[in-house]
PDB file of C-alpha atoms in Angstrom:
ATOM      1  CA  MET A 913      78.035 102.357  64.515  1.00  0.00           C
ATOM      2  CA  THR A 914      80.592 100.345  66.323  1.00  0.00           C
ATOM      3  CA  TYR A 915      79.706  96.888  66.766  1.00  0.00           C
ATOM      4  CA  ILE A 916      79.239  95.905  70.621  1.00  0.00           C
ATOM      5  CA  ARG A 917      78.661  92.293  71.385  1.00  0.00           C
ATOM      6  CA  GLN A 918      75.451  91.754  73.240  1.00  0.00           C
ATOM      7  CA  THR A 919      77.067  89.151  75.545  1.00  0.00           C
ATOM      8  CA  ILE A 920      80.584  88.758  76.749  1.00  0.00           C
ATOM      9  CA  ALA A 921      81.079  85.384  78.569  1.00  0.00           C
ATOM     10  CA  ALA A 922      83.873  85.848  81.226  1.00  0.00           C
ATOM     11  CA  ASN A 923      83.738  82.179  82.382  1.00  0.00           C
ATOM     12  CA  SER A 924      80.997  79.658  83.176  1.00  0.00           C
ATOM     13  CA  ASN A 925      79.828  81.696  86.306  1.00  0.00           C
ATOM     14  CA  LEU A 926      80.126  85.350  84.875  1.00  0.00           C
ATOM     15  CA  ILE A 927      78.487  86.913  81.906  1.00  0.00           C
ATOM     16  CA  LEU A 928      78.292  90.429  80.801  1.00  0.00           C
ATOM     17  CA  ARG A 929      74.987  91.163  78.955  1.00  0.00           C
ATOM     18  CA  ILE A 930      73.688  94.393  77.524  1.00  0.00           C
ATOM     19  CA  LEU A 931      70.808  95.429  79.815  1.00  0.00           C
ATOM     20  CA  GLN A 932      67.213  94.933  78.476  1.00  0.00           C
ATOM     21  CA  PRO A 933      63.945  96.289  79.717  1.00  0.00           C
ATOM     22  CA  GLU A 934      62.891  93.054  81.405  1.00  0.00           C
ATOM     23  CA  ASN A 935      66.008  93.488  83.611  1.00  0.00           C
ATOM     24  CA  ALA A 936      64.524  96.788  85.261  1.00  0.00           C
ATOM     25  CA  PRO A 937      62.852  95.003  88.258  1.00  0.00           C
ATOM     26  CA  ARG A 938      65.927  93.162  89.301  1.00  0.00           C
ATOM     27  CA  LEU A 939      68.163  96.236  88.620  1.00  0.00           C
ATOM     28  CA  PHE A 940      66.045  98.329  90.945  1.00  0.00           C
ATOM     29  CA  GLN A 941      65.994  95.707  93.606  1.00  0.00           C
ATOM     30  CA  LEU A 942      69.729  95.505  93.509  1.00  0.00           C
ATOM     31  CA  VAL A 943      70.157  99.258  93.708  1.00  0.00           C
ATOM     32  CA  ASP A 944      67.595  99.396  96.592  1.00  0.00           C
ATOM     33  CA  GLU A 945      69.365  96.711  98.512  1.00  0.00           C
ATOM     34  CA  SER A 946      72.621  98.692  98.108  1.00  0.00           C
ATOM     35  CA  ARG A 947      71.266 102.112  98.340  1.00  0.00           C
ATOM     36  CA  GLU A 948      73.115 103.336 101.477  1.00  0.00           C
ATOM     37  CA  ARG A 949      76.582 101.965 100.386  1.00  0.00           C
ATOM     38  CA  LEU A 950      76.080 102.938  96.575  1.00  0.00           C
ATOM     39  CA  GLY A 951      74.734 106.397  97.392  1.00  0.00           C
ATOM     40  CA  ARG A 952      77.816 107.487  99.250  1.00  0.00           C
ATOM     41  CA  TRP A 953      79.826 107.291  95.916  1.00  0.00           C
ATOM     42  CA  LEU A 954      77.249 107.484  93.020  1.00  0.00           C
ATOM     43  CA  PRO A 955      74.995 110.635  92.751  1.00  0.00           C
ATOM     44  CA  TRP A 956      72.369 108.908  90.520  1.00  0.00           C
ATOM     45  CA  VAL A 957      71.271 106.533  93.296  1.00  0.00           C
ATOM     46  CA  GLU A 958      69.120 109.038  95.150  1.00  0.00           C
ATOM     47  CA  HIS A 959      67.258 109.760  91.875  1.00  0.00           C
ATOM     48  CA  THR A 960      66.557 105.926  91.425  1.00  0.00           C
ATOM     49  CA  LYS A 961      63.363 105.690  93.428  1.00  0.00           C
ATOM     50  CA  SER A 962      61.410 102.963  91.376  1.00  0.00           C
ATOM     51  CA  GLU A 963      61.422 100.111  88.742  1.00  0.00           C
ATOM     52  CA  ALA A 964      60.330 102.860  86.366  1.00  0.00           C
ATOM     53  CA  ASP A 965      63.589 104.775  87.001  1.00  0.00           C
ATOM     54  CA  SER A 966      65.579 101.632  86.213  1.00  0.00           C
ATOM     55  CA  LEU A 967      63.617 101.037  83.131  1.00  0.00           C
ATOM     56  CA  THR A 968      64.285 104.704  81.927  1.00  0.00           C
ATOM     57  CA  PHE A 969      68.087 104.042  82.610  1.00  0.00           C
ATOM     58  CA  ILE A 970      68.038 100.899  80.455  1.00  0.00           C
ATOM     59  CA  GLN A 971      65.930 102.329  77.696  1.00  0.00           C
ATOM     60  CA  GLN A 972      68.316 105.459  77.485  1.00  0.00           C
ATOM     61  CA  GLY A 973      71.294 103.092  77.489  1.00  0.00           C
ATOM     62  CA  LEU A 974      69.918 101.189  74.456  1.00  0.00           C
ATOM     63  CA  LEU A 975      69.373 104.427  72.566  1.00  0.00           C
ATOM     64  CA  ASP A 976      72.907 105.586  73.539  1.00  0.00           C
ATOM     65  CA  LEU A 977      74.359 102.351  72.229  1.00  0.00           C
ATOM     66  CA  GLU A 978      72.701 102.938  68.794  1.00  0.00           C
ATOM     67  CA  ASP A 979      74.337 106.338  68.702  1.00  0.00           C
ATOM     68  CA  ASP A 980      77.852 105.065  69.836  1.00  0.00           C
ATOM     69  CA  LYS A 981      77.591 107.308  72.968  1.00  0.00           C
ATOM     70  CA  ALA A 982      77.265 104.710  75.952  1.00  0.00           C
ATOM     71  CA  PHE A 983      76.527 101.289  76.744  1.00  0.00           C
ATOM     72  CA  HIS A 984      75.623  99.185  79.783  1.00  0.00           C
ATOM     73  CA  TYR A 985      76.188  95.656  80.602  1.00  0.00           C
ATOM     74  CA  GLY A 986      74.557  93.827  83.309  1.00  0.00           C
ATOM     75  CA  ILE A 987      76.901  91.624  85.294  1.00  0.00           C
ATOM     76  CA  TRP A 988      75.424  88.128  85.820  1.00  0.00           C
ATOM     77  CA  TYR A 989      76.987  85.970  88.330  1.00  0.00           C
ATOM     78  CA  ASP A 990      75.748  82.400  88.846  1.00  0.00           C
ATOM     79  CA  ARG A 991      72.716  83.455  86.601  1.00  0.00           C
ATOM     80  CA  GLN A 992      71.680  86.492  88.752  1.00  0.00           C
ATOM     81  CA  LEU A 993      72.172  90.213  87.953  1.00  0.00           C
ATOM     82  CA  VAL A 994      74.672  91.422  90.648  1.00  0.00           C
ATOM     83  CA  GLY A 995      75.870  94.750  89.093  1.00  0.00           C
ATOM     84  CA  VAL A 996      76.451  97.098  86.107  1.00  0.00           C
ATOM     85  CA  ILE A 997      79.540  97.941  83.932  1.00  0.00           C
ATOM     86  CA  GLY A 998      79.695 100.122  81.109  1.00  0.00           C
ATOM     87  CA  ALA A 999      80.734 103.111  79.255  1.00  0.00           C
ATOM     88  CA  HIS A1000      79.331 106.527  80.267  1.00  0.00           C
ATOM     89  CA  ALA A1001      81.844 108.411  78.204  1.00  0.00           C
ATOM     90  CA  TRP A1002      82.247 106.759  74.947  1.00  0.00           C
ATOM     91  CA  ARG A1003      83.734 108.710  72.001  1.00  0.00           C
ATOM     92  CA  ALA A1004      83.983 106.002  69.321  1.00  0.00           C
ATOM     93  CA  ASP A1005      85.194 108.456  66.841  1.00  0.00           C
ATOM     94  CA  GLU A1006      88.186 109.152  68.980  1.00  0.00           C
ATOM     95  CA  LYS A1007      88.529 105.496  70.172  1.00  0.00           C
ATOM     96  CA  PHE A1008      88.130 106.522  73.776  1.00  0.00           C
ATOM     97  CA  LEU A1009      86.180 104.912  76.533  1.00  0.00           C
ATOM     98  CA  GLU A1010      85.402 105.710  80.253  1.00  0.00           C
ATOM     99  CA  ILE A1011      84.277 102.763  82.201  1.00  0.00           C
ATOM    100  CA  GLY A1012      82.056 102.968  85.180  1.00  0.00           C
ATOM    101  CA  TYR A1013      80.979 100.216  87.366  1.00  0.00           C
ATOM    102  CA  TRP A1014      79.166  99.119  90.487  1.00  0.00           C
ATOM    103  CA  ILE A1015      78.251  95.881  92.160  1.00  0.00           C
ATOM    104  CA  GLY A1016      75.576  94.876  94.797  1.00  0.00           C
ATOM    105  CA  LYS A1017      76.699  95.055  98.403  1.00  0.00           C
ATOM    106  CA  ASP A1018      76.272  91.234  98.726  1.00  0.00           C
ATOM    107  CA  PHE A1019      78.662  90.469  95.900  1.00  0.00           C
ATOM    108  CA  GLU A1020      81.731  92.584  96.866  1.00  0.00           C
ATOM    109  CA  GLY A1021      85.047  91.079  97.551  1.00  0.00           C
ATOM    110  CA  MET A1022      84.587  88.163  95.349  1.00  0.00           C
ATOM    111  CA  GLY A1023      86.681  89.273  92.379  1.00  0.00           C
ATOM    112  CA  ILE A1024      83.562  89.655  90.247  1.00  0.00           C
ATOM    113  CA  MET A1025      84.046  93.325  89.269  1.00  0.00           C
ATOM    114  CA  THR A1026      87.739  92.807  88.479  1.00  0.00           C
ATOM    115  CA  GLN A1027      87.052  90.009  86.263  1.00  0.00           C
ATOM    116  CA  ALA A1028      84.161  91.969  84.649  1.00  0.00           C
ATOM    117  CA  CYS A1029      86.480  94.925  83.977  1.00  0.00           C
ATOM    118  CA  ARG A1030      89.243  92.740  82.585  1.00  0.00           C
ATOM    119  CA  ASN A1031      86.872  91.109  80.166  1.00  0.00           C
ATOM    120  CA  LEU A1032      85.088  94.321  78.912  1.00  0.00           C
ATOM    121  CA  ILE A1033      88.557  95.969  78.633  1.00  0.00           C
ATOM    122  CA  SER A1034      89.837  92.979  76.480  1.00  0.00           C
ATOM    123  CA  GLU A1035      86.697  92.980  74.487  1.00  0.00           C
ATOM    124  CA  MET A1036      87.154  96.766  73.692  1.00  0.00           C
ATOM    125  CA  PHE A1037      90.709  96.515  72.657  1.00  0.00           C
ATOM    126  CA  ILE A1038      89.915  93.570  70.168  1.00  0.00           C
ATOM    127  CA  GLY A1039      89.643  95.087  66.594  1.00  0.00           C
ATOM    128  CA  ASP A1040      90.705  98.499  67.579  1.00  0.00           C
ATOM    129  CA  LYS A1041      87.192  99.615  68.910  1.00  0.00           C
ATOM    130  CA  VAL A1042      89.081 101.771  71.315  1.00  0.00           C
ATOM    131  CA  ARG A1043      92.701 102.785  72.001  1.00  0.00           C
ATOM    132  CA  THR A1044      92.253 104.545  75.363  1.00  0.00           C
ATOM    133  CA  ILE A1045      90.263 103.454  78.457  1.00  0.00           C
ATOM    134  CA  GLN A1046      89.862 105.532  81.579  1.00  0.00           C
ATOM    135  CA  MET A1047      88.428 104.757  84.993  1.00  0.00           C
ATOM    136  CA  CYS A1048      87.549 107.566  87.579  1.00  0.00           C
ATOM    137  CA  CYS A1049      87.375 106.766  91.154  1.00  0.00           C
ATOM    138  CA  ASP A1050      86.967 108.574  94.360  1.00  0.00           C
ATOM    139  CA  PRO A1051      90.427 107.982  96.139  1.00  0.00           C
ATOM    140  CA  ALA A1052      88.354 107.544  99.382  1.00  0.00           C
ATOM    141  CA  ASN A1053      86.547 104.510  97.754  1.00  0.00           C
ATOM    142  CA  ASP A1054      89.281 101.909  98.429  1.00  0.00           C
ATOM    143  CA  ARG A1055      87.436  98.991  96.796  1.00  0.00           C
ATOM    144  CA  SER A1056      86.745 100.927  93.497  1.00  0.00           C
ATOM    145  CA  SER A1057      90.255 102.451  93.395  1.00  0.00           C
ATOM    146  CA  ALA A1058      91.875  98.850  93.840  1.00  0.00           C
ATOM    147  CA  ILE A1059      90.352  97.734  90.597  1.00  0.00           C
ATOM    148  CA  PRO A1060      92.310  99.971  88.077  1.00  0.00           C
ATOM    149  CA  LYS A1061      95.411  99.396  90.240  1.00  0.00           C
ATOM    150  CA  ARG A1062      95.017  95.726  90.032  1.00  0.00           C
ATOM    151  CA  LEU A1063      94.657  95.934  86.234  1.00  0.00           C
ATOM    152  CA  LEU A1064      97.761  98.055  86.038  1.00  0.00           C
ATOM    153  CA  PHE A1065      96.164 101.314  84.934  1.00  0.00           C
ATOM    154  CA  ASP A1066      98.308 104.448  85.380  1.00  0.00           C
ATOM    155  CA  CYS A1067      96.984 107.085  87.694  1.00  0.00           C
ATOM    156  CA  ILE A1068      97.302 110.144  85.479  1.00  0.00           C
ATOM    157  CA  GLU A1069      95.372 112.855  87.310  1.00  0.00           C
ATOM    158  CA  ARG A1070      93.712 113.807  90.590  1.00  0.00           C
ATOM    159  CA  SER A1071      91.229 116.393  90.038  1.00  0.00           C
ATOM    160  CA  ARG A1072      88.110 118.025  91.850  1.00  0.00           C
ATOM    161  CA  LYS A1073      84.679 116.564  91.342  1.00  0.00           C
ATOM    162  CA  SER A1074      82.268 118.562  89.175  1.00  0.00           C
ATOM    163  CA  ASP A1075      79.486 120.679  90.855  1.00  0.00           C
ATOM    164  CA  GLU A1076      77.010 117.935  90.072  1.00  0.00           C
ATOM    165  CA  GLU A1077      78.885 115.470  92.020  1.00  0.00           C
ATOM    166  CA  ALA A1078      79.507 115.612  95.922  1.00  0.00           C
ATOM    167  CA  GLY A1079      82.634 117.635  96.744  1.00  0.00           C
ATOM    168  CA  GLY A1080      86.057 115.968  96.997  1.00  0.00           C
ATOM    169  CA  GLU A1081      88.655 114.470  94.434  1.00  0.00           C
ATOM    170  CA  ILE A1082      88.576 111.926  91.736  1.00  0.00           C
ATOM    171  CA  ASP A1083      91.451 110.043  90.547  1.00  0.00           C
ATOM    172  CA  VAL A1084      91.605 109.343  86.845  1.00  0.00           C
ATOM    173  CA  TYR A1085      93.290 106.044  85.759  1.00  0.00           C
ATOM    174  CA  GLN A1086      94.181 105.222  82.139  1.00  0.00           C
ATOM    175  CA  ILE A1087      95.488 102.400  80.080  1.00  0.00           C
ATOM    176  CA  THR A1088      96.074 102.136  76.267  1.00  0.00           C
ATOM    177  CA  SER A1089      95.669  99.269  73.882  1.00  0.00           C
ATOM    178  CA  GLY A1090      99.469  99.116  73.473  1.00  0.00           C
ATOM    179  CA  THR A1091     100.078  98.542  77.322  1.00  0.00           C
ATOM    180  CA  TRP A1092      97.134  96.298  77.975  1.00  0.00           C
ATOM    181  CA  LYS A1093      98.203  92.715  78.668  1.00  0.00           C
TER     182      LYS A1093
END
């Protein structure tokens, strides 16, 4: 099992912490408050209908963490949960990670997500946990696509979304440990 820290302190106002069951009520509230905006880009939002759904997500994430399959950090800003960042495609044996992220509507445009991504990426490149990190963004989602660009990822591919996702395209951004600064 690869060692993943439970908490990553980005600065005095921003902390990444592995989601725990007691976070389910706030997580659901955050999704519900941002449902219209998040639902445009993230297909799982329509299936998140209760605190129980958020609890299931957290519990599955903890199981996936034990198996080196995935992990989910809550993003705490000024001591409140404001979003989630994590790996939903983690292949520890291949040293590969795909990062996914979202933030509540009231916390956009504050630099929180870029800083959270920067800190998670730096953490994962320490000690050779991973060598390659990817982010996939809908090119129509300007805010999301700006993050890998800001962090100097290379856009390596544009492809069609899978059948499970709403139609359209997806841009695949990538960076390696050797090019991360």
